[in-house]
Tab-separated table of C-alpha atoms in Angstrom:
chain	number	residue	atom	x	y	z
A	262	MET	CA	79.894	122.887	139.472
A	263	GLU	CA	79.989	124.392	135.981
A	264	ILE	CA	80.353	122.032	133.034
A	265	VAL	CA	81.798	123.096	129.687
A	266	ALA	CA	80.135	121.508	126.647
A	267	PHE	CA	82.216	121.698	123.475
A	268	GLY	CA	80.981	121.632	119.881
A	269	VAL	CA	77.376	122.471	120.706
A	270	GLN	CA	75.076	123.189	117.768
A	271	SER	CA	72.514	125.989	118.111
A	272	ASP	CA	69.635	123.481	118.065
A	273	GLU	CA	71.265	121.502	120.878
A	274	MET	CA	71.989	124.374	123.252
A	275	PRO	CA	68.522	124.829	124.796
A	276	LEU	CA	68.143	121.058	125.129
A	277	ILE	CA	71.458	120.741	126.979
A	278	GLU	CA	70.791	123.713	129.236
A	279	ARG	CA	67.308	122.420	130.092
A	280	ALA	CA	68.546	118.876	130.767
A	281	PHE	CA	71.234	120.042	133.215
A	282	GLN	CA	68.897	122.530	134.932
A	283	GLY	CA	68.564	121.685	138.604
A	284	HIS	CA	71.796	119.684	138.536
A	285	HIS	CA	74.647	121.870	137.319
A	286	ASP	CA	75.375	125.028	135.394
A	287	VAL	CA	76.520	124.307	131.856
A	288	ARG	CA	78.487	126.561	129.562
A	289	CYS	CA	77.917	125.700	125.903
A	290	VAL	CA	80.552	126.690	123.340
A	291	ASP	CA	80.358	126.099	119.599
A	292	VAL	CA	84.085	125.422	119.172
A	293	PHE	CA	85.369	121.880	119.162
A	294	LEU	CA	87.878	120.663	121.696
A	295	ASN	CA	91.396	120.471	120.280
A	296	GLU	CA	94.910	121.548	121.225
A	297	ASP	CA	94.081	125.217	120.648
A	298	THR	CA	90.788	125.255	122.561
A	299	ALA	CA	91.691	122.874	125.402
A	300	PRO	CA	92.621	125.764	127.755
A	301	ILE	CA	88.899	126.691	127.837
A	302	ALA	CA	88.400	123.596	130.013
A	303	ALA	CA	90.840	124.802	132.682
A	304	GLY	CA	89.279	124.754	136.128
A	305	HIS	CA	86.343	122.573	135.084
A	306	GLU	CA	86.134	119.140	136.669
A	307	VAL	CA	83.715	117.839	134.017
A	308	ILE	CA	83.596	118.602	130.311
A	309	CYS	CA	81.194	117.406	127.648
A	310	THR	CA	82.426	116.618	124.130
A	311	SER	CA	81.176	115.591	120.708
A	312	VAL	CA	82.558	113.058	118.256
A	313	ASN	CA	84.439	115.702	116.259
A	314	CYS	CA	86.410	116.856	119.279
A	315	ASP	CA	90.067	115.855	119.500
A	316	LEU	CA	90.861	114.013	122.709
A	317	GLY	CA	94.267	112.716	121.729
A	318	HIS	CA	97.131	112.401	124.162
A	319	ARG	CA	98.240	116.059	124.008
A	320	VAL	CA	94.715	117.359	124.621
A	321	MET	CA	94.160	114.860	127.426
A	322	GLN	CA	97.349	115.989	129.117
A	323	THR	CA	96.225	119.626	128.894
A	324	LEU	CA	92.862	118.675	130.384
A	325	ALA	CA	94.522	116.859	133.271
A	326	VAL	CA	96.788	119.818	134.050
A	327	GLY	CA	93.738	122.078	134.043
A	328	GLY	CA	91.921	119.913	136.560
A	329	THR	CA	89.481	118.021	134.351
A	330	GLN	CA	88.595	114.665	135.865
A	331	MET	CA	85.671	113.523	133.738
A	332	VAL	CA	84.845	113.558	130.002
A	333	ALA	CA	81.210	112.978	129.042
A	334	GLN	CA	81.074	112.199	125.332
A	335	ARG	CA	77.786	112.984	123.574
A	336	SER	CA	77.988	110.097	121.121
A	337	THR	CA	78.228	106.345	120.814
A	338	GLY	CA	81.524	106.490	118.949
A	339	PHE	CA	84.709	107.195	120.889
A	340	ASN	CA	87.474	106.686	118.328
A	341	ASN	CA	88.440	110.348	118.910
A	342	ILE	CA	89.454	109.639	122.529
A	343	ASP	CA	92.802	108.203	123.646
A	344	LEU	CA	91.435	105.919	126.345
A	345	ASP	CA	94.848	104.603	127.389
A	346	VAL	CA	96.063	108.121	128.158
A	347	ALA	CA	92.804	108.925	129.953
A	348	GLU	CA	93.243	105.895	132.178
A	349	ARG	CA	96.860	106.752	132.894
A	350	LEU	CA	95.894	110.324	133.827
A	351	GLY	CA	92.951	109.200	135.947
A	352	ILE	CA	90.331	110.896	133.768
A	353	THR	CA	86.950	109.161	133.765
A	354	VAL	CA	85.390	108.772	130.312
A	355	ALA	CA	81.792	107.921	129.538
A	356	ARG	CA	79.831	107.823	126.310
A	357	VAL	CA	76.239	107.275	125.228
A	358	SER	CA	75.934	103.590	124.417
A	359	TYR	CA	72.402	103.824	123.069
A	360	TYR	CA	70.092	106.270	121.350
A	361	SER	CA	67.336	105.942	118.754
A	362	PRO	CA	68.628	103.579	116.050
A	363	TYR	CA	65.800	104.732	113.808
A	364	SER	CA	67.330	108.199	113.410
A	365	VAL	CA	70.398	106.798	111.635
A	366	ALA	CA	68.649	103.941	109.838
A	367	GLU	CA	65.966	106.223	108.423
A	368	PHE	CA	68.561	108.738	107.286
A	369	ALA	CA	70.605	106.004	105.617
A	370	TRP	CA	67.500	105.128	103.661
A	371	THR	CA	66.961	108.804	102.878
A	372	LEU	CA	70.418	108.909	101.293
A	373	ALA	CA	69.815	105.661	99.420
A	374	MET	CA	66.546	106.809	97.910
A	375	ALA	CA	67.836	110.312	97.194
A	376	VAL	CA	70.691	109.025	95.042
A	377	ASN	CA	68.552	106.273	93.522
A	378	ARG	CA	65.764	108.654	92.433
A	379	ARG	CA	68.083	111.629	91.698
A	380	ILE	CA	66.199	113.855	94.131
A	381	VAL	CA	68.857	116.558	94.451
A	382	ARG	CA	69.254	116.905	90.682
A	383	ALA	CA	65.486	116.960	90.180
A	384	SER	CA	65.008	119.618	92.850
A	385	THR	CA	67.756	121.789	91.390
A	386	ARG	CA	66.187	121.550	87.950
A	387	THR	CA	62.685	122.442	89.032
A	388	ARG	CA	63.980	125.512	90.879
A	389	ASP	CA	65.119	126.655	87.429
A	390	PHE	CA	61.748	125.606	85.957
A	391	ASP	CA	63.420	122.756	84.058
A	392	PHE	CA	60.910	119.921	84.243
A	393	ARG	CA	62.604	117.375	81.979
A	394	LEU	CA	63.004	113.790	83.163
A	395	ASP	CA	66.223	113.065	81.258
A	396	GLY	CA	68.793	111.501	83.573
A	397	LEU	CA	66.383	111.064	86.469
A	398	MET	CA	65.487	107.395	86.022
A	399	GLY	CA	65.843	105.317	89.174
A	400	ARG	CA	65.106	101.696	90.105
A	401	ASP	CA	62.573	99.856	92.235
A	402	MET	CA	64.072	98.596	95.480
A	403	HIS	CA	61.449	95.853	95.664
A	404	GLY	CA	62.940	92.493	94.721
A	405	ARG	CA	66.533	93.701	94.839
A	406	THR	CA	69.215	92.757	97.382
A	407	ALA	CA	70.209	94.856	100.391
A	408	GLY	CA	73.538	94.091	102.030
A	409	VAL	CA	73.867	95.226	105.647
A	410	LEU	CA	77.397	95.374	107.052
A	411	GLY	CA	76.877	95.430	110.799
A	412	THR	CA	73.559	94.157	112.135
A	413	GLY	CA	73.346	95.708	115.579
A	414	LYS	CA	70.473	97.974	116.587
A	415	ILE	CA	70.927	100.416	113.684
A	416	GLY	CA	71.633	97.688	111.140
A	417	GLU	CA	68.542	95.843	112.313
A	418	ALA	CA	66.410	98.982	111.919
A	419	PHE	CA	67.808	99.469	108.410
A	420	ALA	CA	67.059	95.822	107.585
A	421	ARG	CA	63.461	96.169	108.801
A	422	ILE	CA	62.929	99.049	106.386
A	423	ALA	CA	64.524	97.035	103.582
A	424	HIS	CA	62.235	94.141	104.457
A	425	GLY	CA	59.294	96.526	104.135
A	426	PHE	CA	60.454	97.362	100.618
A	427	GLY	CA	60.373	93.652	99.820
A	428	MET	CA	64.112	93.246	99.434
A	429	ARG	CA	66.293	90.168	99.790
A	430	LEU	CA	68.524	90.617	102.838
A	431	LEU	CA	72.193	89.712	103.209
A	432	GLY	CA	74.071	90.405	106.429
A	433	TRP	CA	77.633	90.400	107.698
A	434	ASP	CA	78.723	90.697	111.329
A	435	ILE	CA	80.838	88.935	113.921
A	436	ALA	CA	77.627	87.625	115.494
A	437	GLU	CA	74.212	87.031	113.963
A	438	ASN	CA	71.232	89.070	115.137
A	439	PRO	CA	68.252	86.713	115.638
A	440	ALA	CA	65.831	89.540	114.850
A	441	CYS	CA	67.477	89.991	111.446
A	442	ALA	CA	67.380	86.249	110.821
A	443	GLU	CA	63.644	86.328	111.523
A	444	LEU	CA	63.302	88.896	108.742
A	445	GLY	CA	64.841	86.372	106.360
A	446	MET	CA	68.370	87.783	106.380
A	447	THR	CA	71.088	85.390	105.226
A	448	TYR	CA	74.489	85.885	106.831
A	449	VAL	CA	77.291	85.538	104.308
A	450	PRO	CA	81.001	86.409	104.038
A	451	LYS	CA	81.688	90.052	103.277
A	452	GLU	CA	82.970	89.214	99.805
A	453	ARG	CA	79.708	87.561	98.809
A	454	LEU	CA	77.622	90.366	100.280
A	455	LEU	CA	79.532	92.979	98.285
A	456	ALA	CA	79.312	90.983	95.053
A	457	GLU	CA	75.561	90.271	95.235
A	458	SER	CA	74.058	93.389	96.816
A	459	ASP	CA	72.340	96.163	94.899
A	460	LEU	CA	72.334	98.371	97.980
A	461	ILE	CA	75.083	98.243	100.604
A	462	SER	CA	74.789	100.097	103.907
A	463	LEU	CA	77.494	100.327	106.580
A	464	HIS	CA	76.590	100.087	110.266
A	465	VAL	CA	79.773	98.977	112.032
A	466	PRO	CA	81.933	100.921	114.518
A	467	LEU	CA	85.298	102.329	113.487
A	468	MET	CA	88.104	100.310	115.036
A	469	PRO	CA	91.550	99.272	113.792
A	470	GLN	CA	89.969	96.072	112.439
A	471	THR	CA	87.318	97.974	110.463
A	472	SER	CA	89.413	100.881	109.188
A	473	HIS	CA	89.005	100.937	105.385
A	474	LEU	CA	86.651	97.991	105.590
A	475	ILE	CA	85.591	99.119	102.128
A	476	ASP	CA	88.965	99.379	100.430
A	477	ALA	CA	89.971	99.323	96.763
A	478	ASP	CA	89.484	95.554	96.447
A	479	ALA	CA	86.089	95.693	98.166
A	480	LEU	CA	84.929	98.485	95.863
A	481	LYS	CA	86.046	96.582	92.767
A	482	SER	CA	84.074	93.526	93.906
A	483	MET	CA	80.807	95.477	94.024
A	484	LYS	CA	78.324	95.655	91.184
A	485	ASP	CA	78.895	98.509	88.760
A	486	ASP	CA	75.359	99.756	89.389
A	487	ALA	CA	75.344	99.277	93.168
A	488	ILE	CA	74.340	101.944	95.684
A	489	LEU	CA	76.712	102.463	98.629
A	490	VAL	CA	75.633	104.261	101.809
A	491	ASN	CA	77.744	105.131	104.836
A	492	SER	CA	76.077	106.723	107.854
A	493	SER	CA	78.434	105.204	110.423
A	494	ARG	CA	82.052	106.432	110.375
A	495	GLY	CA	84.018	107.932	107.502
A	496	GLY	CA	87.103	105.809	108.117
A	497	LEU	CA	85.230	102.679	107.077
A	498	ILE	CA	85.731	103.666	103.433
A	499	ASP	CA	88.998	104.356	101.614
A	500	THR	CA	87.787	107.606	100.088
A	501	ALA	CA	90.661	107.951	97.612
A	502	ALA	CA	89.875	104.473	96.279
A	503	LEU	CA	86.177	105.391	96.092
A	504	VAL	CA	86.980	108.491	94.028
A	505	ALA	CA	89.062	106.341	91.670
A	506	GLU	CA	86.114	103.992	91.090
A	507	LEU	CA	83.689	106.880	90.606
A	508	ARG	CA	85.984	108.347	87.965
A	509	GLU	CA	85.551	105.089	86.067
A	510	GLY	CA	81.812	105.729	85.983
A	511	ARG	CA	80.904	103.067	88.516
A	512	PHE	CA	77.959	102.922	90.942
A	513	THR	CA	74.408	104.142	90.577
A	514	GLY	CA	74.854	106.281	93.648
A	515	VAL	CA	76.882	106.888	96.775
A	516	GLY	CA	75.402	108.488	99.877
A	517	LEU	CA	77.852	109.600	102.556
A	518	ASP	CA	76.877	111.216	105.839
A	519	VAL	CA	80.426	110.804	107.135
A	520	TYR	CA	83.910	111.362	105.727
A	521	GLU	CA	87.215	110.033	107.002
A	522	ALA	CA	88.821	113.503	107.141
A	523	GLU	CA	85.719	115.342	108.385
A	524	ALA	CA	87.344	116.710	111.547
A	525	GLY	CA	87.832	120.434	111.151
A	526	LEU	CA	85.221	120.564	108.373
A	527	PHE	CA	81.927	119.025	109.382
A	528	PHE	CA	79.647	121.046	111.680
A	529	LEU	CA	81.449	124.233	110.570
A	530	ASP	CA	80.706	126.912	107.968
A	531	LYS	CA	83.486	126.772	105.393
A	532	SER	CA	81.469	128.388	102.609
A	533	LEU	CA	83.665	131.482	102.435
A	534	GLU	CA	86.959	129.609	102.671
A	535	ALA	CA	89.083	127.645	100.246
A	536	VAL	CA	88.859	124.028	101.367
A	537	ASP	CA	92.211	122.385	100.749
A	538	ASP	CA	90.894	118.809	100.876
A	539	ASP	CA	91.254	117.766	97.231
A	540	THR	CA	89.645	114.369	97.816
A	541	LEU	CA	86.478	115.843	99.282
A	542	ALA	CA	86.411	118.586	96.650
A	543	ARG	CA	86.505	115.951	93.906
A	544	LEU	CA	84.016	113.703	95.676
A	545	VAL	CA	81.250	116.293	95.809
A	546	THR	CA	81.535	117.015	92.074
A	547	PHE	CA	80.216	113.610	91.031
A	548	PRO	CA	76.547	113.806	90.018
A	549	ASN	CA	75.791	110.424	91.585
A	550	VAL	CA	77.280	111.295	94.989
A	551	LEU	CA	75.439	112.937	97.876
A	552	VAL	CA	77.459	114.107	100.897
A	553	THR	CA	75.818	115.360	104.081
A	554	SER	CA	77.499	116.634	107.226
A	555	HIS	CA	77.166	113.846	109.806
A	556	GLN	CA	73.508	114.566	110.521
A	557	ALA	CA	72.008	111.070	110.540
A	558	TYR	CA	71.645	111.083	114.341
A	559	TYR	CA	70.243	114.622	114.371
A	560	THR	CA	66.596	114.172	115.327
A	561	GLU	CA	64.779	115.575	118.346
A	562	ASP	CA	64.317	112.033	119.630
A	563	ALA	CA	67.924	110.899	119.297
A	564	VAL	CA	69.547	114.137	120.453
A	565	GLY	CA	67.205	114.256	123.439
A	566	GLN	CA	68.171	110.715	124.413
A	567	ILE	CA	71.869	111.506	123.964
A	568	ILE	CA	71.682	114.577	126.189
A	569	HIS	CA	69.695	112.896	128.956
A	570	ALA	CA	72.109	109.940	128.930
A	571	THR	CA	74.993	112.417	129.190
A	572	VAL	CA	73.410	114.038	132.239
A	573	ARG	CA	73.009	110.603	133.832
A	574	ASN	CA	76.648	109.842	133.104
A	575	VAL	CA	77.730	112.996	134.950
A	576	LEU	CA	75.463	112.245	137.912
A	577	ASP	CA	76.737	108.655	138.021
A	578	TYR	CA	80.308	109.957	138.068
A	579	GLU	CA	79.539	112.213	141.006
A	580	ALA	CA	77.806	109.419	142.902
A	581	GLY	CA	80.565	106.918	142.199
A	582	ARG	CA	78.232	104.716	140.168
A	583	ARG	CA	79.365	102.781	137.121
A	584	SER	CA	77.107	102.017	134.157
A	585	GLU	CA	77.495	100.385	130.753
A	586	ASN	CA	78.350	103.833	129.390
A	587	VAL	CA	81.653	104.080	131.266
A	588	LEU	CA	84.748	103.552	129.101
A	589	VAL	CA	87.317	104.539	131.714
A	590	PRO	CA	86.087	104.164	135.324
A	591	ARG	CA	86.667	106.645	138.080
A	592	SER	CA	89.912	105.882	139.844
C-alpha cells in the first residue's frame, strides 16, 4: 500500500520515509490538502495530513469518492477536520495525542525572551554595525508573575521554566494540574490572571468554547506593559482586536507562533507575492511584535515522536486496533 503524505517539509521527508520503511511505501508531497489538491489522494486508502490541511466536508467527500478510508493527522490539533462528516462517510481519523511538550514550551519562552530583550531589533542593528543600546531595555522575569492559560503537559512545562526564573505562577484551566500546584501555582479566574500577569502564555486547544479566548475585553484587562505569547492556536486570539490595542501603544511585547488566518500562508514561501491579509501585514510592522510560522513543535525530538506515532496509527488501523489517538474509529 502506498500512502500519500500532504504538506511535508523538506526536513520531515527523510524522517517520514525512514519511519515507514519496511511497512509501506510513502509518497511525500509539499502541497497541503485542500479542494484543489484532494484528487492527488485518489486511489490511496490511507493519507497523512498536517494541521494546515483542509479536511472540511467538501474535501472529505472527495477523499471518500477516491477511496480514502483512513486519515492519519500528524499533529495533536484536529480543528481542521470535519469529524462528523468523516464518521458519516466511514473514514477513520487518528491524530498524535502526545509529543514532546518541551518543544513548544521552550519555544514559547524563546518568543517571550526575544520580545522582552528586543533580540530581533538588536540583531538587526549589529548587522549594520549599530551598537547603540537605545530602545533595547528589557525587564527581569525573576519576581514577576507568569499567567498560564491551559496547564496540561505543555502548560506544565512552561510553568516549570517560569518557576526556574523565580516567577509567581497563576494558572487557569478546567481542571487543576497537581504538578503545577506543587510548583506553587495558584489557580484563579481568567479575569484575575489577565489583570495580574506580567507574562501570559496560551496553552489551550482551539474549540468553539476557546475561540477568541483573548478577545477585545480580555486584551483591555491586561497590563499595559504585559507580554503575550501564543504558541497554541491562532484562533485563540482576536487578532483584529490585538492590532487595535497595539496601535494604542500597549504591551511590552507580543510573540505569536500561530495566526488565526494562517492557512494558505504559513509553511509556504510568499516572499515574492503580495499578501492580501491586511491584519497580518499590519501586525508584523509593530516593533514589539514577533511572528513566527508555527514552528514551536519543530524539533528533531518532537517531529520524530509525531512521525513514529503516525506510523503506529496506520498499523493500528490495518490491524483493527484502537488507541487513544483515534478520533473516528474504523467502521
